[in-house]
């Protein structure tokens, strides 16, 4: 199973690559020996799709794993399933036939049991999976299994034979085809053999996608992706090897691309402005909203007035346009722009939602004073955690300065940490305030809003609000009434981001890259990374 939480990191790394000379006989041989040089902004944490909680692990998993379906640009196409199927029994039962030639990288056949194992283990509370339940929460009995009231084998997935997976949903779900792209199998035999080691290093990883992972220890900052000779669509992948490095500094990334040490580089900060009119530039808004979350299990931060104070204090336009300067969109809603439209008018969800918080320093100070009175302290020290990439540091410093200047008695201790460490500490509730975001794969507002649902795997703040849960449940029950469901989701968004301010949205990031003119087939959108298997060498 894949997950959808995105957090970004950066510290200064300067790497030079020595040129590699290759003697070839012809053009085709030359292409076979070319190595695609790419980068990531932070390290992946795990290659176990059941346990994934971060964007960087997900970015690699997009290249090495394959679900029932996959995206080819903006179109959903068959992947492990031989064809895109039509549901039966009033849209609640999907019967997938796994390809005869679907193989794991070690040669094992990909079986229906591998999908059943992944779904059952993700739902099983004993696994303690923090992976997103987006894809499987709509499966029959998921809630009862995840709460421990039913055994995992009672969830609505069966494998009547080695090639057939039958998924039964709790109700018709029009967007299930999109969810099926994120239902990733695990190799059952290896999962049982390796246990908790599964996906912790390349030697404990088997893949079913276009590439395998090589030379990854679980903590190192460079590794390779090698074309998977066992992949069912192996001939489609034209690039044989990809070398990936973690580069956390925008200046280094831009310099490496300029010096032709990178074929694809991710840009941020002022370097986006430098390349914006360049023919090599590619940019799409990410389907994620990054904001401030509060630890709702702590009496110090579980306070509506504290959250409201920061809601009125933060100047989103100033941050997006003058602090970040990378095309990111100022955002005051939990739902990313471009994710959902009004079923009657076609207008974007955020256009209809409007601005939840406008900067109002007097209201911010009044809320802060009420917070001080409620906790009984005039001097307050709060810890705020951001990733350690350059952009996050700039945003964090801006918020720290603005808050300490506006709120009497406030001291903020900033912590800028590597991405994996941020995730680890958040999962342990070891934070006061943290900057993070939830990415989504489905064009529907219910998925980003689920981050505040009681018991949801990615509810890192541990929000538990029966009113909010009721709104989300109502939206789920209204799946066949698009207009009413849209109104309910609008109400949920307002309640979450304004009425209770459980999340203080700040911006929707831009996924900006520069791509060498030697590379063709680079295709990305807000919901998924550009797939290396779709790329090719132009010369």
Coordinates of N, CA, C and O in Angstrom, one line a residue, residues 108-234:
X108 N 9.7 -14.5 -8.6 CA 8.4 -15.0 -8.1 C 7.2 -14.5 -8.8 O 7.3 -13.3 -9.3
X109 N 6.2 -15.2 -9.0 CA 5.0 -14.7 -9.6 C 4.3 -13.8 -8.7 O 4.2 -14.0 -7.5
X110 N 3.7 -12.7 -9.2 CA 2.9 -11.8 -8.4 C 1.5 -12.5 -8.4 O 0.9 -12.7 -9.4
X111 N 1.0 -12.7 -7.2 CA -0.2 -13.5 -7.0 C -1.3 -12.6 -6.3 O -1.0 -11.6 -5.7
X112 N -2.5 -13.1 -6.4 CA -3.6 -12.5 -5.8 C -3.4 -12.4 -4.3 O -3.8 -11.5 -3.6
X113 N -2.7 -13.4 -3.7 CA -2.4 -13.5 -2.3 C -1.5 -12.3 -1.9 O -1.6 -11.9 -0.7
X114 N -0.6 -11.9 -2.8 CA 0.3 -10.8 -2.5 C -0.5 -9.5 -2.2 O -0.2 -8.7 -1.4
X115 N -1.6 -9.3 -3.0 CA -2.5 -8.1 -2.8 C -3.3 -8.3 -1.5 O -3.4 -7.3 -0.8
X116 N -3.8 -9.5 -1.3 CA -4.6 -9.7 -0.1 C -3.7 -9.5 1.2 O -4.2 -8.9 2.2
X117 N -2.5 -10.0 1.1 CA -1.6 -9.8 2.3 C -1.4 -8.3 2.6 O -1.4 -7.9 3.7
X118 N -1.1 -7.5 1.5 CA -0.9 -6.1 1.7 C -2.1 -5.4 2.3 O -2.0 -4.6 3.2
X119 N -3.3 -5.7 1.8 CA -4.5 -5.1 2.3 C -4.8 -5.5 3.7 O -5.1 -4.6 4.6
X120 N -4.6 -6.8 4.0 CA -4.9 -7.2 5.4 C -3.9 -6.7 6.4 O -4.3 -6.3 7.5
X121 N -2.6 -6.7 6.0 CA -1.6 -6.2 6.9 C -1.8 -4.7 7.2 O -1.5 -4.2 8.3
X122 N -2.1 -3.9 6.2 CA -2.3 -2.5 6.4 C -3.5 -2.2 7.3 O -3.4 -1.3 8.1
X123 N -4.6 -3.0 7.2 CA -5.7 -2.8 8.0 C -5.5 -3.3 9.4 O -6.1 -2.8 10.4
X124 N -4.7 -4.3 9.6 CA -4.5 -5.0 10.9 C -3.9 -4.0 11.9 O -2.8 -3.5 11.7
X125 N -4.6 -3.7 13.0 CA -4.0 -2.7 14.0 C -2.7 -3.2 14.6 O -1.9 -2.4 15.1
X126 N -2.4 -4.5 14.6 CA -1.2 -5.1 15.1 C 0.0 -4.7 14.3 O 1.1 -4.6 14.8
X127 N -0.2 -4.4 13.0 CA 0.9 -4.0 12.2 C 1.4 -2.6 12.5 O 2.6 -2.3 12.3
X128 N 0.5 -1.8 13.1 CA 0.8 -0.4 13.5 C 1.3 0.4 12.2 O 2.2 1.2 12.3
X129 N 0.6 0.1 11.1 CA 0.9 0.8 9.9 C 0.4 2.2 10.0 O -0.8 2.5 10.4
X130 N 1.2 3.2 9.7 CA 0.8 4.6 9.6 C 0.5 4.9 8.1 O 0.2 6.1 7.8
X131 N 0.5 3.9 7.3 CA 0.3 4.2 5.9 C -1.1 4.7 5.7 O -2.0 4.4 6.5
X132 N -1.3 5.5 4.7 CA -2.6 6.1 4.4 C -3.6 5.0 4.2 O -3.4 4.0 3.5
X133 N -4.8 5.1 4.7 CA -5.9 4.2 4.5 C -6.8 4.6 3.3 O -7.8 4.0 3.1
X134 N -6.3 5.6 2.6 CA -7.1 6.1 1.5 C -7.6 5.0 0.6 O -8.8 5.0 0.3
X135 N -6.8 4.2 0.2 CA -7.1 3.2 -0.8 C -8.0 2.1 -0.3 O -8.8 1.5 -1.0
X136 N -7.8 1.7 1.0 CA -8.5 0.5 1.5 C -9.6 0.9 2.5 O -10.4 0.0 2.9
X137 N -9.8 2.1 2.9 CA -10.8 2.5 3.9 C -12.2 2.3 3.3 O -13.2 2.2 4.0
X138 N -12.3 2.3 2.0 CA -13.6 2.1 1.3 C -13.9 0.6 1.2 O -15.0 0.2 0.8
X139 N -13.0 -0.3 1.5 CA -13.2 -1.7 1.4 C -14.1 -2.2 2.6 O -13.9 -1.7 3.7
X140 N -15.0 -3.1 2.3 CA -15.9 -3.6 3.3 C -15.2 -4.1 4.5 O -14.2 -4.8 4.5
X141 N -15.7 -3.7 5.7 CA -15.3 -4.1 7.0 C -13.9 -3.4 7.4 O -13.4 -3.8 8.5
X142 N -13.4 -2.5 6.6 CA -12.1 -1.9 7.0 C -12.2 -1.3 8.4 O -11.3 -1.6 9.2
X143 N -13.2 -0.5 8.7 CA -13.2 0.2 10.0 C -13.3 -0.9 11.2 O -12.6 -0.7 12.2
X144 N -14.0 -1.9 11.0 CA -14.2 -2.9 12.0 C -12.8 -3.7 12.2 O -12.5 -4.0 13.4
X145 N -12.1 -4.0 11.1 CA -10.8 -4.6 11.2 C -9.8 -3.7 11.9 O -9.1 -4.1 12.8
X146 N -9.8 -2.5 11.4 CA -8.8 -1.5 11.9 C -8.9 -1.2 13.4 O -8.0 -0.8 14.0
X147 N -10.2 -1.3 13.8 CA -10.4 -1.0 15.2 C -10.3 -2.2 16.1 O -10.4 -2.2 17.3
X148 N -10.0 -3.4 15.5 CA -9.7 -4.6 16.2 C -11.0 -5.4 16.5 O -10.9 -6.4 17.2
X149 N -12.1 -5.0 16.0 CA -13.4 -5.7 16.3 C -13.6 -6.9 15.4 O -14.3 -7.8 15.8
X150 N -12.9 -6.9 14.3 CA -12.9 -8.1 13.4 C -11.5 -8.5 13.1 O -10.6 -7.6 13.1
X151 N -11.2 -9.8 12.8 CA -9.9 -10.2 12.4 C -9.6 -9.7 10.9 O -10.5 -9.5 10.1
X152 N -8.3 -9.5 10.6 CA -7.9 -9.0 9.3 C -8.5 -9.8 8.1 O -8.8 -9.2 7.0
X153 N -8.7 -11.1 8.3 CA -9.2 -11.9 7.1 C -10.7 -11.6 6.8 O -11.3 -12.1 5.9
X154 N -11.3 -10.7 7.6 CA -12.7 -10.4 7.4 C -12.9 -9.1 6.5 O -14.0 -8.8 6.2
X155 N -11.8 -8.5 6.2 CA -11.9 -7.3 5.3 C -12.3 -7.8 3.9 O -12.0 -9.0 3.6
X156 N -12.9 -7.0 3.2 CA -13.5 -7.4 1.9 C -12.6 -7.6 0.8 O -12.7 -7.0 -0.3
X157 N -11.7 -8.5 0.9 CA -10.8 -8.9 -0.2 C -10.6 -10.4 -0.1 O -10.3 -11.0 1.0
X158 N -10.7 -11.1 -1.2 CA -10.5 -12.5 -1.3 C -9.7 -12.8 -2.5 O -9.6 -12.0 -3.5
X159 N -9.1 -14.0 -2.5 CA -8.3 -14.5 -3.6 C -8.8 -15.9 -3.9 O -8.2 -16.9 -3.5
X160 N -9.8 -16.0 -4.7 CA -10.4 -17.4 -5.1 C -9.4 -18.3 -5.8 O -9.5 -19.5 -5.8
X161 N -8.4 -17.7 -6.5 CA -7.3 -18.4 -7.1 C -6.1 -17.5 -7.2 O -6.1 -16.4 -6.8
X162 N -5.0 -18.1 -7.6 CA -3.7 -17.4 -7.6 C -3.8 -16.1 -8.5 O -3.0 -15.2 -8.3
X163 N -4.7 -16.0 -9.4 CA -4.7 -14.9 -10.4 C -5.8 -13.9 -10.2 O -5.8 -12.9 -10.7
X164 N -6.7 -14.2 -9.3 CA -7.9 -13.4 -9.1 C -8.0 -12.8 -7.7 O -7.9 -13.4 -6.7
X165 N -8.2 -11.4 -7.8 CA -8.4 -10.6 -6.6 C -9.8 -10.1 -6.6 O -10.2 -9.4 -7.6
X166 N -10.6 -10.3 -5.6 CA -12.0 -9.8 -5.5 C -12.0 -8.8 -4.4 O -11.8 -9.2 -3.2
X167 N -12.3 -7.6 -4.7 CA -12.4 -6.5 -3.7 C -13.9 -6.1 -3.6 O -14.5 -5.7 -4.6
X168 N -14.4 -6.1 -2.4 CA -15.8 -5.7 -2.1 C -15.8 -4.4 -1.3 O -15.2 -4.4 -0.2
X169 N -16.4 -3.4 -1.8 CA -16.5 -2.1 -1.2 C -17.7 -2.0 -0.3 O -18.7 -2.7 -0.4
X170 N -17.6 -1.1 0.7 CA -18.7 -0.9 1.6 C -19.9 -0.2 0.9 O -21.1 -0.4 1.3
X171 N -19.6 0.5 -0.2 CA -20.7 1.2 -0.9 C -20.0 1.6 -2.3 O -18.8 1.6 -2.4
X172 N -20.8 1.9 -3.3 CA -20.3 2.4 -4.6 C -19.3 3.5 -4.4 O -19.6 4.5 -3.6
X173 N -18.2 3.5 -5.0 CA -17.1 4.5 -4.9 C -16.7 4.9 -6.3 O -15.8 4.2 -6.9
X174 N -17.2 6.0 -6.9 CA -16.9 6.3 -8.3 C -15.4 6.5 -8.6 O -15.0 6.4 -9.7
X175 N -14.6 6.9 -7.5 CA -13.2 7.2 -7.8 C -12.3 6.0 -7.4 O -11.1 6.1 -7.2
X176 N -12.9 4.8 -7.3 CA -12.0 3.6 -6.9 C -10.9 3.3 -7.9 O -9.9 2.8 -7.5
X177 N -11.2 3.6 -9.2 CA -10.1 3.4 -10.2 C -8.8 4.1 -9.8 O -7.7 3.6 -9.9
X178 N -9.0 5.4 -9.3 CA -7.8 6.1 -8.9 C -7.2 5.5 -7.6 O -6.0 5.4 -7.5
X179 N -8.0 5.0 -6.7 CA -7.5 4.4 -5.5 C -6.7 3.1 -5.9 O -5.7 2.8 -5.2
X180 N -7.2 2.4 -6.9 CA -6.5 1.1 -7.3 C -5.1 1.3 -7.8 O -4.3 0.4 -7.8
X181 N -4.7 2.6 -8.2 CA -3.3 2.8 -8.6 C -2.4 2.8 -7.3 O -1.2 2.6 -7.5
X182 N -3.0 2.9 -6.1 CA -2.2 3.0 -4.9 C -2.3 1.7 -4.1 O -1.7 1.6 -3.0
X183 N -3.0 0.7 -4.6 CA -3.0 -0.6 -3.9 C -1.9 -1.4 -4.4 O -1.9 -2.0 -5.5
X184 N -0.8 -1.5 -3.6 CA 0.5 -2.1 -4.0 C 0.6 -3.4 -3.3 O 0.4 -3.5 -2.0
X185 N 1.0 -4.5 -3.9 CA 1.2 -5.8 -3.3 C 2.5 -5.8 -2.5 O 3.4 -5.0 -2.7
X186 N 2.6 -6.8 -1.7 CA 3.9 -7.2 -1.1 C 4.2 -8.7 -1.4 O 3.2 -9.4 -1.6
X187 N 5.4 -9.0 -1.6 CA 5.8 -10.4 -1.8 C 5.6 -11.2 -0.5 O 6.3 -11.1 0.4
X188 N 4.5 -12.0 -0.5 CA 4.1 -12.6 0.7 C 5.2 -13.5 1.3 O 5.4 -13.5 2.5
X189 N 5.9 -14.3 0.5 CA 6.9 -15.2 1.0 C 8.0 -14.4 1.7 O 8.5 -14.7 2.8
X190 N 8.5 -13.3 1.0 CA 9.6 -12.5 1.5 C 9.1 -11.7 2.8 O 9.9 -11.4 3.7
X191 N 7.9 -11.3 2.7 CA 7.3 -10.5 3.9 C 7.3 -11.4 5.1 O 7.7 -10.9 6.2
X192 N 7.0 -12.6 4.9 CA 7.0 -13.6 6.1 C 8.4 -13.9 6.5 O 8.7 -14.1 7.7
X193 N 9.3 -14.0 5.5 CA 10.7 -14.3 5.8 C 11.4 -13.2 6.5 O 12.1 -13.4 7.5
X194 N 11.3 -12.0 6.0 CA 12.0 -10.9 6.5 C 11.4 -10.1 7.7 O 12.0 -9.4 8.4
X195 N 10.1 -10.2 7.8 CA 9.4 -9.5 8.9 C 9.6 -8.0 8.8 O 9.4 -7.4 7.8
X196 N 10.0 -7.4 9.9 CA 10.2 -6.0 10.0 C 11.3 -5.5 9.2 O 11.4 -4.3 9.0
X197 N 12.2 -6.3 8.7 CA 13.3 -5.9 7.8 C 12.8 -5.6 6.4 O 13.5 -5.0 5.6
X198 N 11.6 -6.0 6.1 CA 11.1 -5.9 4.7 C 11.1 -4.4 4.3 O 10.5 -3.6 5.0
X199 N 11.8 -4.1 3.2 CA 11.8 -2.7 2.7 C 12.8 -1.8 3.4 O 12.7 -0.6 3.2
X200 N 13.6 -2.3 4.3 CA 14.5 -1.4 5.1 C 15.8 -1.2 4.4 O 16.6 -0.3 4.8
X201 N 16.1 -1.9 3.4 CA 17.3 -1.7 2.6 C 17.1 -2.5 1.2 O 16.2 -3.3 1.1
X202 N 17.9 -2.2 0.2 CA 17.6 -2.8 -1.1 C 17.8 -4.3 -1.0 O 17.1 -5.0 -1.7
X203 N 18.6 -4.8 -0.1 CA 18.7 -6.3 0.0 C 17.5 -6.9 0.6 O 17.4 -8.2 0.5
X204 N 16.7 -6.1 1.3 CA 15.4 -6.7 1.8 C 14.2 -6.1 1.0 O 13.1 -6.0 1.6
X205 N 14.4 -5.9 -0.2 CA 13.4 -5.3 -1.1 C 13.2 -6.1 -2.4 O 14.2 -6.3 -3.0
X206 N 12.0 -6.5 -2.7 CA 11.7 -7.1 -4.0 C 10.7 -6.2 -4.6 O 9.8 -5.7 -3.9
X207 N 10.8 -6.0 -5.9 CA 9.9 -5.0 -6.5 C 9.1 -5.7 -7.7 O 9.6 -6.7 -8.3
X208 N 8.0 -5.1 -8.1 CA 7.2 -5.6 -9.2 C 7.0 -4.6 -10.3 O 6.2 -4.8 -11.2
X209 N 7.7 -3.5 -10.2 CA 7.6 -2.4 -11.2 C 8.7 -2.4 -12.2 O 9.4 -3.4 -12.3
X210 N 8.9 -1.3 -12.8 CA 9.8 -1.3 -14.0 C 11.3 -1.3 -13.5 O 12.2 -1.6 -14.3
X211 N 11.5 -1.0 -12.2 CA 12.9 -0.9 -11.7 C 13.1 -1.6 -10.4 O 12.1 -1.8 -9.6
X212 N 14.3 -2.0 -10.1 CA 14.7 -2.5 -8.8 C 15.6 -1.5 -8.2 O 16.1 -0.6 -8.8
X213 N 15.8 -1.6 -6.9 CA 16.6 -0.7 -6.1 C 17.9 -1.3 -5.8 O 18.0 -2.5 -5.4
X214 N 19.0 -0.6 -5.9 CA 20.3 -1.1 -5.7 C 21.2 -0.2 -4.9 O 21.0 1.1 -5.0
X215 N 22.0 -0.7 -4.0 CA 23.0 0.0 -3.2 C 22.3 1.0 -2.2 O 22.9 2.1 -1.9
X216 N 21.2 0.6 -1.7 CA 20.5 1.5 -0.7 C 20.6 0.7 0.6 O 20.1 -0.4 0.8
X217 N 21.2 1.4 1.6 CA 21.4 0.7 2.9 C 20.2 1.1 3.9 O 20.1 0.5 5.0
X218 N 19.4 2.0 3.5 CA 18.3 2.5 4.4 C 18.6 3.8 4.9 O 17.7 4.5 5.4
X219 N 19.9 4.3 4.9 CA 20.2 5.6 5.4 C 21.1 6.4 4.5 O 21.3 7.6 4.7
X220 N 21.7 5.8 3.4 CA 22.6 6.5 2.6 C 21.9 7.5 1.7 O 20.7 7.4 1.4
X221 N 22.7 8.4 1.1 CA 22.1 9.5 0.3 C 22.3 9.3 -1.2 O 22.1 10.3 -1.9
X222 N 22.6 8.1 -1.6 CA 22.7 7.9 -3.0 C 22.4 6.4 -3.3 O 22.7 5.5 -2.4
X223 N 21.7 6.1 -4.4 CA 21.4 4.7 -4.7 C 21.1 4.7 -6.2 O 21.0 5.7 -6.9
X224 N 20.9 3.5 -6.7 CA 20.6 3.3 -8.1 C 19.3 2.5 -8.3 O 18.9 1.7 -7.5
X225 N 18.6 2.8 -9.4 CA 17.5 2.1 -9.9 C 17.9 1.4 -11.1 O 18.3 2.0 -12.1
X226 N 17.7 0.1 -11.2 CA 18.1 -0.7 -12.3 C 16.9 -1.3 -13.0 O 16.0 -1.8 -12.3
X227 N 16.9 -1.3 -14.3 CA 15.7 -1.9 -15.0 C 15.5 -3.3 -14.6 O 16.4 -4.1 -14.5
X228 N 14.2 -3.6 -14.3 CA 13.8 -4.9 -13.8 C 13.5 -5.8 -15.0 O 12.5 -5.7 -15.7
X229 N 14.4 -6.8 -15.1 CA 14.2 -7.7 -16.3 C 13.0 -8.6 -16.1 O 12.6 -9.2 -17.1
X230 N 12.4 -8.7 -14.9 CA 11.3 -9.5 -14.7 C 10.0 -8.8 -14.9 O 8.9 -9.4 -14.9
X231 N 10.0 -7.5 -15.1 CA 8.8 -6.6 -15.2 C 8.0 -7.0 -16.4 O 8.6 -7.2 -17.5
X232 N 6.7 -7.2 -16.3 CA 5.9 -7.7 -17.4 C 6.0 -6.8 -18.6 O 5.8 -7.2 -19.8
X233 N 6.2 -5.5 -18.4 CA 6.2 -4.5 -19.5 C 7.6 -4.0 -19.7 O 7.9 -2.8 -20.1
X234 N 8.6 -4.9 -19.5 CA 10.0 -4.5 -19.5 C 10.5 -3.8 -20.8 O 11.3 -2.9 -20.7

